[in-house]
Amino acid sequence: MSTNSLPTPDGPPAAPGLPTPDHSSRLRTALLAAGFTVDGLLDVLGAAAYAALARSETVPALRATRGDSPLETLVRLFLLQLPVPAARAEAALPLAEALADAWVVRDEAADGAGAGQIRATVDVRPYGGPEGQDWFIVSDLGLSVGGAGGASGHHEGVVLGVGGASTTLAGLTVRTPVGSALDLGAGSGIQALHAAQHATRVTATDLNPRALAFTRLTLALSGAPEAELRAGSLFEPVAGETYDLIVSNPPFVISPGARLTYRDGGMGGDDLCRTLVQQAGERLNDGGFAQFLANWQHVEGEEWQDRLRSWVPRGCDAWIVQREVQDPTQYAELWLRDSGDHRTDPADYAARYEAWLDEFEARRTTGIGFGWITLRKSGAARPSVVVEEWPHSVEQPLGETVRAHFERQDYLRTHDDAALLTGHFLLAPEVVQEQVGLPGAEDPEHVVLRQHRGMRRATEVDTVGAGFAGVCDGTLSAGRILDAIAQLVGEDPVLLRDRTPQSIRLLVEEGFLTPTTPPAQGGPDGPAAEAAG
């Protein structure tokens, strides 16, 4: 596979038939002037039609855009992908430039039936940035964003727009300012677009040159800085280079073969995801993050957690979260529908289904996991590798939650139990306490601490744990708080100090408590001080 760089800002990537970004600034101005934004769509379509469009149902949107306003014209042209009269297109767009750059074409059929109409050559979708930016994602026509309609009938190099996986990764990514970022497998460019907001230099790679062309269009139409575009597989295009941030929504589907470039890894089993993770360590600068979506096999006779731990490169901490597991039949059916094979001849469908199941049987695959993998280049002699299953609801964006997780791992790694007792902690502001018991009972049967943001974890604690967490406002050390609690409950403070650090460690690891700097000298204040008194 080629590792040569595609032409960068001085010339667009070679992708015949796709638009050029030459007049993207004027086109962007026109789109914004017409209200072709996320908020504008919600206003013109209404909540029900807007939600239906996200499910790839177009009839409500058609009914809502019967007028001739520029916004309604743009919805029909780029989202519903219907031809519109040239006069209406002229009112909504700088049509001469849009035609010259091939964003749209004039549809004049030989019989005159389509004369004077304009149709889009690409899908242009409004997308809201994290700080309210009005962005646009450019992708191939005719695809159902989110995968409901799949890529049936499209060539293997098709480039998808924004789906659930794309937005999940964007929300997970740590957004601290960095010098360099790599979007590996850029697709339509959504990760590169996000990275351009906080990275001085962004490099985007993809095996498919069409994807790089779409990435450039997405960045240009969104008014974002240009990225360096390179063609090639995995880390080949950036050999010898390192980055502060690496993000990838790779073609992680475990399939027999590589029919569709955008989704099928083309390696045996989960080897593509394993290779990507294992090679990421040497591509990271110290302190840098690499964040991926991935699929992995559950193999007969092997713990899936051990399989994933073996992927983590030397010198890296890792946080791996399994969000879902499907059995081989569910998985095969999902991706056969994605590619539209369920609409083909029944015999062909059955043959493809058999091929998937044969592949899984040969590899002793009992299930396929999906989730998030985050690496951080710590260089620690004792790396922190957390592998967990968390199928419950979370609250995006989680980038700050991810960053804080690794910061807490640093703290726990460098603080033994004695040091933990001298530490000061804050109860996370989103944590509430729930008490479970029979009505009228003097004491609850269970006390649960629950997070209402981020990972939304819950953990059961005893009376001491609940009391300890409740007074953690940073003013007193953990040891002094425990001494005060021991006095209140009539327990030996030495024994309490001996048995509590492990519970504190768990509360810190899961984000209920955050280590903090001790207050300046001058006398304690706050709930912890009152407890001590």
XYZ file of C-alpha atoms in Angstrom:
533
model
C 0.000 0.000 0.000
C 1.213 3.480 -0.816
C 2.743 5.540 1.939
C 3.252 8.620 -0.207
C 1.612 11.816 0.930
C -1.328 13.057 -1.073
C -1.032 16.645 -2.250
C -1.555 18.952 0.720
C -3.056 22.438 0.773
C -1.486 23.440 -2.553
C -3.610 20.916 -4.483
C -6.608 18.731 -3.654
C -6.269 14.970 -3.363
C -6.911 13.073 -6.557
C -10.532 11.924 -6.393
C -12.259 12.252 -9.768
C -15.831 13.481 -9.693
C -15.713 15.022 -6.225
C -16.050 18.734 -5.475
C -13.082 21.003 -4.907
C -12.899 23.398 -1.945
C -11.935 26.426 -4.064
C -15.059 28.469 -3.268
C -15.939 26.780 0.025
C -15.820 30.074 1.950
C -18.570 31.612 -0.218
C -20.585 28.420 -0.081
C -20.287 28.303 3.718
C -21.461 31.911 3.969
C -24.522 31.095 1.877
C -25.383 28.003 3.925
C -25.181 29.965 7.159
C -27.167 32.881 5.737
C -29.969 30.479 4.802
C -29.989 28.962 8.305
C -28.716 25.589 7.091
C -27.489 24.689 10.564
C -28.506 22.197 13.253
C -30.699 24.839 14.927
C -32.096 25.966 11.591
C -33.045 22.414 10.642
C -34.813 21.898 13.941
C -36.789 25.100 13.379
C -37.877 24.335 9.826
C -38.513 20.604 10.254
C -39.843 20.461 13.775
C -38.689 17.973 16.390
C -40.563 14.964 14.976
C -39.369 15.351 11.365
C -35.859 16.175 12.546
C -35.744 12.972 14.594
C -37.226 10.975 11.708
C -34.516 12.268 9.376
C -31.906 11.021 11.834
C -33.586 7.598 11.495
C -33.310 7.912 7.694
C -37.050 8.462 7.282
C -37.524 11.280 4.773
C -41.306 11.611 4.361
C -41.829 13.995 7.347
C -38.969 16.198 6.116
C -40.463 16.254 2.616
C -43.780 17.431 4.043
C -42.032 20.116 6.105
C -40.126 21.587 3.132
C -42.907 22.257 0.618
C -42.077 25.959 0.494
C -39.488 27.744 -1.606
C -37.297 29.383 1.033
C -33.508 29.006 0.662
C -33.413 26.758 3.743
C -36.102 24.428 2.427
C -34.305 24.312 -0.921
C -31.018 23.339 0.749
C -32.694 20.622 2.813
C -34.174 19.085 -0.328
C -30.947 19.453 -2.271
C -28.331 18.184 0.205
C -30.240 16.160 2.808
C -33.125 14.677 0.847
C -30.956 14.668 -2.299
C -33.708 15.665 -4.683
C -33.289 17.859 -7.759
C -34.490 21.438 -7.277
C -35.315 24.093 -9.875
C -32.289 26.111 -10.927
C -33.975 29.364 -9.921
C -34.448 28.102 -6.360
C -30.846 26.849 -6.225
C -29.664 30.257 -7.438
C -31.555 31.929 -4.589
C -29.962 29.637 -2.017
C -26.385 29.268 -3.302
C -23.659 31.080 -5.221
C -24.655 28.734 -8.002
C -21.908 29.570 -10.485
C -19.217 28.716 -7.935
C -21.079 25.635 -6.691
C -21.314 24.359 -10.266
C -17.698 25.220 -11.027
C -16.476 23.368 -7.932
C -18.850 20.441 -8.663
C -20.781 20.635 -5.388
C -23.856 20.478 -7.616
C -24.519 19.695 -11.283
C -27.139 20.828 -13.757
C -29.465 17.933 -14.523
C -30.627 18.355 -18.113
C -31.887 15.044 -19.479
C -31.835 14.464 -23.209
C -35.631 14.402 -23.338
C -35.832 17.674 -21.477
C -37.643 16.131 -18.511
C -34.990 17.262 -16.067
C -34.020 20.513 -17.769
C -33.292 23.446 -15.576
C -32.847 21.427 -12.388
C -29.900 21.218 -10.006
C -28.883 18.185 -8.007
C -26.196 17.659 -5.372
C -23.100 15.566 -5.976
C -22.362 15.030 -2.265
C -24.183 14.831 1.043
C -23.710 17.983 3.134
C -24.990 17.711 6.721
C -25.007 20.429 9.387
C -23.154 19.335 12.503
C -22.918 21.245 15.772
C -19.489 21.681 17.327
C -18.936 21.343 21.100
C -18.887 25.114 21.598
C -21.815 25.843 19.332
C -19.832 25.963 16.091
C -21.746 25.499 12.855
C -19.910 22.759 10.967
C -20.710 20.655 7.920
C -19.839 17.007 7.274
C -19.442 16.071 3.604
C -19.861 12.452 2.470
C -21.154 10.286 -0.342
C -24.724 10.600 -1.572
C -27.440 8.087 -0.931
C -26.226 6.736 2.384
C -28.361 6.536 5.459
C -26.397 8.271 8.187
C -26.354 5.984 11.204
C -26.319 2.832 9.096
C -30.047 2.100 8.917
C -30.020 1.784 5.154
C -26.498 0.525 4.810
C -24.216 0.852 1.813
C -26.115 -1.456 -0.492
C -25.435 -0.745 -4.133
C -22.447 1.504 -3.447
C -18.853 0.913 -4.424
C -16.437 -0.527 -1.882
C -14.713 2.838 -1.389
C -17.870 4.593 -0.241
C -17.370 7.306 2.401
C -19.972 7.541 5.155
C -21.104 10.628 6.998
C -21.623 11.004 10.736
C -22.957 7.975 12.607
C -23.201 6.931 16.219
C -19.663 5.543 16.328
C -18.216 8.816 15.015
C -19.976 10.950 17.598
C -19.121 8.484 20.381
C -15.406 8.758 19.653
C -15.608 12.541 19.310
C -17.226 12.741 22.747
C -14.656 10.403 24.333
C -11.607 12.240 23.085
C -9.483 14.221 25.537
C -9.598 17.847 24.366
C -6.587 19.429 26.017
C -4.498 21.724 23.761
C -1.812 19.722 21.935
C 0.889 20.384 19.386
C 0.073 17.501 17.068
C -2.866 15.180 16.418
C -3.342 12.219 14.098
C -6.728 11.101 12.750
C -6.046 7.589 11.493
C -8.749 6.369 9.090
C -10.248 9.818 8.679
C -13.329 8.934 6.624
C -15.405 12.072 6.145
C -13.184 14.010 8.544
C -15.210 14.474 11.714
C -12.351 13.547 14.085
C -9.899 15.765 12.202
C -12.433 18.600 12.408
C -12.671 18.279 16.193
C -8.891 17.939 16.546
C -8.314 21.101 14.510
C -9.896 23.096 17.331
C -7.222 22.206 19.904
C -4.201 20.889 17.965
C -1.628 23.104 16.293
C -1.032 20.518 13.555
C -3.474 17.837 12.373
C -2.540 14.912 10.144
C -5.311 12.800 8.601
C -4.680 9.416 6.979
C -6.834 6.892 5.183
C -6.350 3.895 2.933
C -9.055 5.346 0.663
C -7.994 8.515 -1.236
C -11.685 9.471 -1.610
C -11.957 9.670 2.164
C -9.096 12.160 2.303
C -10.815 14.255 -0.346
C -13.957 14.284 1.788
C -11.946 15.179 4.886
C -10.571 18.202 3.083
C -14.059 19.251 1.966
C -15.423 18.872 5.512
C -12.658 21.019 6.972
C -12.964 23.688 4.263
C -16.757 23.967 4.413
C -16.627 24.100 8.226
C -14.142 26.971 8.176
C -11.522 24.869 9.982
C -7.739 24.913 9.428
C -6.457 22.543 6.771
C -4.949 19.190 7.728
C -2.011 17.341 6.261
C -3.503 14.496 4.213
C -1.697 11.192 3.661
C -2.771 7.939 2.028
C -1.910 4.526 3.390
C -2.742 1.773 5.856
C -2.459 1.972 9.645
C 0.692 3.848 10.695
C 2.532 3.426 7.384
C 1.896 7.019 6.213
C 3.415 8.481 9.405
C 6.395 6.161 9.859
C 8.916 7.645 12.274
C 6.589 10.396 13.517
C 5.033 10.853 16.941
C 1.947 12.697 18.135
C 0.367 14.110 21.260
C -3.055 12.731 20.310
C -4.068 9.814 18.089
C -7.733 9.099 17.363
C -9.179 6.374 15.185
C -12.587 5.000 14.333
C -11.024 2.223 12.249
C -12.668 -0.357 9.981
C -13.067 -2.645 12.983
C -15.716 -5.067 11.711
C -14.588 -8.681 12.077
C -15.653 -10.227 8.777
C -14.677 -12.914 6.255
C -12.806 -10.721 3.779
C -12.680 -6.973 3.209
C -15.573 -6.124 0.922
C -16.184 -2.590 2.223
C -13.173 -0.371 2.899
C -15.022 1.864 5.351
C -15.850 -0.935 7.796
C -14.034 -4.261 7.151
C -10.570 -4.599 8.643
C -9.239 -6.997 6.034
C -7.111 -8.861 8.576
C -7.995 -12.113 10.290
C -10.322 -11.815 13.264
C -9.593 -8.768 15.403
C -5.995 -8.463 14.197
C -6.499 -4.983 12.742
C -7.613 -3.525 16.074
C -4.880 -5.416 17.933
C -2.212 -4.177 15.531
C -3.468 -0.604 15.743
C -3.368 -0.608 19.543
C -0.014 -2.386 19.827
C 1.691 -0.019 17.374
C 0.222 3.146 18.874
C 2.609 3.239 21.832
C 5.690 4.054 19.754
C 3.725 6.768 17.894
C 2.837 8.691 21.066
C 4.782 11.485 22.681
C 5.234 11.290 26.451
C 1.909 12.041 28.117
C 0.049 11.623 24.826
C -3.300 9.887 24.377
C -4.433 7.360 21.771
C -8.177 6.703 21.622
C -9.949 4.072 19.525
C -13.231 2.355 18.956
C -12.743 -1.371 18.454
C -14.253 -4.827 18.152
C -12.623 -7.842 19.764
C -13.262 -11.546 19.819
C -14.334 -13.557 22.827
C -12.470 -16.798 22.251
C -13.341 -20.155 23.784
C -11.006 -20.974 26.678
C -9.618 -17.418 26.953
C -10.665 -14.535 29.214
C -11.506 -11.545 27.032
C -9.949 -9.188 29.592
C -6.620 -11.028 29.343
C -6.805 -10.879 25.554
C -7.133 -7.103 25.633
C -4.475 -6.602 28.298
C -2.044 -8.346 25.961
C -2.687 -5.626 23.351
C -1.478 -2.771 25.567
C 1.963 -1.546 24.436
C 4.889 -1.167 26.815
C 5.082 2.171 28.602
C 1.348 2.892 28.291
C -1.485 3.043 30.784
C -4.811 1.849 29.401
C -8.514 2.128 30.104
C -10.568 -0.369 28.104
C -14.353 -0.353 28.378
C -16.521 -3.061 26.840
C -19.901 -1.523 26.042
C -21.651 -4.409 24.313
C -21.260 -8.091 23.437
C -23.054 -9.876 20.592
C -23.132 -13.565 19.790
C -21.815 -14.537 16.330
C -25.298 -14.788 14.795
C -26.357 -11.334 16.012
C -23.103 -9.847 14.804
C -23.309 -11.419 11.345
C -26.907 -10.286 10.908
C -26.083 -6.719 11.948
C -23.355 -6.280 9.353
C -25.165 -8.206 6.626
C -27.987 -5.679 7.022
C -25.470 -2.838 7.040
C -24.206 -3.888 3.607
C -27.720 -4.492 2.278
C -27.212 -8.234 1.808
C -30.591 -8.915 3.397
C -32.152 -7.405 0.257
C -30.313 -9.710 -2.141
C -31.213 -13.158 -3.411
C -32.015 -15.410 -0.412
C -29.467 -17.988 -1.543
C -26.733 -15.341 -1.759
C -27.684 -14.025 1.668
C -27.548 -17.521 3.156
C -24.143 -18.154 1.589
C -22.715 -14.939 3.028
C -24.242 -15.720 6.428
C -22.637 -19.186 6.334
C -19.262 -17.620 5.478
C -19.435 -15.382 8.570
C -20.360 -18.282 10.850
C -17.659 -20.494 9.332
C -15.101 -17.778 10.093
C -16.212 -17.468 13.709
C -16.286 -21.234 14.193
C -12.771 -21.615 12.804
C -11.526 -19.004 15.266
C -13.470 -20.484 18.220
C -15.280 -17.163 18.594
C -18.092 -17.225 21.149
C -18.897 -13.524 21.056
C -17.765 -10.150 19.750
C -17.217 -7.227 22.062
C -17.455 -3.543 21.166
C -16.005 -0.723 23.175
C -13.492 2.022 23.777
C -9.738 1.751 24.163
C -7.711 4.656 25.531
C -3.938 4.587 25.929
C -1.746 7.167 27.631
C 2.006 7.181 27.229
C 3.058 7.323 30.884
C 6.376 5.476 30.821
C 5.430 4.065 34.219
C 7.282 1.027 35.528
C 3.942 -0.246 36.857
C 1.395 0.698 34.219
C -2.253 1.028 35.120
C -4.370 -1.208 32.859
C -8.078 -1.108 33.678
C -10.307 -3.456 31.653
C -13.984 -3.401 32.555
C -17.464 -4.064 31.247
C -19.841 -1.099 31.420
C -23.040 -1.563 29.371
C -24.929 1.111 31.314
C -25.831 4.605 30.176
C -23.180 7.328 30.279
C -23.288 11.076 29.736
C -21.275 12.416 26.829
C -18.970 14.179 26.344
C -16.587 12.020 28.373
C -13.257 13.527 27.364
C -12.735 15.211 30.730
C -13.812 12.007 32.513
C -11.179 10.074 30.547
C -8.454 12.608 31.322
C -9.351 12.626 35.039
C -9.299 8.804 35.139
C -5.634 8.713 34.167
C -4.773 11.574 36.495
C -6.270 9.606 39.393
C -4.320 6.502 38.325
C -1.122 8.545 38.598
C -2.081 9.554 42.116
C -2.958 6.025 43.259
C 0.212 4.578 41.752
C 2.400 6.971 43.729
C 0.528 6.830 47.058
C 0.622 3.798 49.328
C -1.915 3.361 52.122
C 0.029 5.536 54.564
C 0.294 8.327 52.003
C -3.392 7.949 51.161
C -4.307 8.728 54.769
C -2.366 11.983 54.624
C -4.144 12.980 51.392
C -6.981 15.458 51.009
C -10.027 14.677 48.859
C -13.097 16.313 47.347
C -16.397 14.578 46.801
C -17.243 14.861 43.098
C -20.010 17.465 42.734
C -22.326 15.173 40.749
C -22.405 12.464 43.456
C -25.568 11.896 45.480
C -26.309 9.457 48.269
C -29.211 7.039 48.152
C -30.464 5.030 51.130
C -32.336 1.793 50.567
C -34.365 0.142 53.288
C -37.822 -0.687 54.579
C -40.136 2.258 55.263
C -39.845 3.404 58.846
C -36.675 1.427 59.534
C -34.203 3.199 61.805
C -31.181 2.367 59.626
C -30.983 1.800 55.862
C -30.138 -1.655 54.542
C -27.863 -0.189 51.896
C -26.187 3.150 51.282
C -25.317 3.853 47.643
C -23.222 6.645 46.191
C -24.294 7.467 42.635
C -22.750 9.676 39.962
C -25.206 11.680 37.887
C -22.710 12.629 35.200
C -19.859 11.019 33.295
C -19.802 7.233 33.673
C -22.798 7.362 36.037
C -21.351 4.756 38.350
C -22.923 3.583 41.586
C -21.217 1.892 44.503
C -22.474 0.543 47.786
C -20.729 1.846 50.910
C -21.013 1.195 54.611
C -21.802 3.837 57.215
C -18.154 4.779 57.579
C -17.702 5.106 53.824
C -20.800 7.250 53.462
C -19.753 9.466 56.363
C -16.231 9.774 55.022
C -17.346 10.746 51.515
C -19.911 13.190 52.836
C -17.349 15.354 54.632
C -14.602 15.275 51.984
C -14.361 18.966 51.149
C -10.560 19.098 51.018
C -10.012 20.773 54.369
C -8.897 17.757 56.400
C -6.707 14.789 55.591
C -8.285 11.358 55.207
C -6.656 10.228 58.441
C -8.086 13.092 60.490
C -11.558 12.476 59.058
C -11.334 8.800 60.002
C -10.202 9.701 63.522
C -13.255 11.943 63.878
C -15.568 9.220 62.574
C -14.002 6.673 64.939
C -14.763 8.980 67.850
C -18.372 9.428 66.711
C -19.089 5.712 66.238
C -17.004 4.508 69.163
C -14.505 2.524 67.113
C -10.753 2.100 67.611
C -9.184 4.769 65.305
C -6.123 2.597 64.635
C -8.259 -0.306 63.420
C -10.378 2.056 61.326
C -7.271 3.528 59.695
C -6.038 0.007 58.932
C -9.197 -1.232 57.186
C -10.347 1.886 55.321
C -7.598 2.774 52.752
C -8.734 0.122 50.283
C -12.238 1.597 50.269
C -10.814 5.081 49.769
C -8.676 3.775 46.920
C -11.757 2.358 45.173
C -13.713 5.593 45.586
C -10.808 7.524 44.063
C -10.308 5.052 41.217
C -13.965 5.226 40.199
C -14.148 9.005 40.408
C -16.303 9.504 43.492
C -13.407 11.249 45.256
C -10.811 13.521 43.691
C -7.395 14.164 45.293
C -6.853 17.839 45.993
C -4.200 20.162 47.372
C -4.403 20.795 51.138
C -5.733 24.256 52.043
C -3.365 26.984 53.146
C -2.583 27.126 56.851
C -4.911 29.257 58.902
C -7.386 26.931 60.464
C -9.755 24.292 59.166
C -13.158 25.252 57.917
C -16.109 23.463 56.342
C -17.997 20.208 56.957
C -14.866 18.132 57.538
C -13.741 20.460 60.279
C -17.162 20.284 61.855
C -16.990 16.477 61.767
C -13.578 16.625 63.418
C -15.024 18.792 66.120
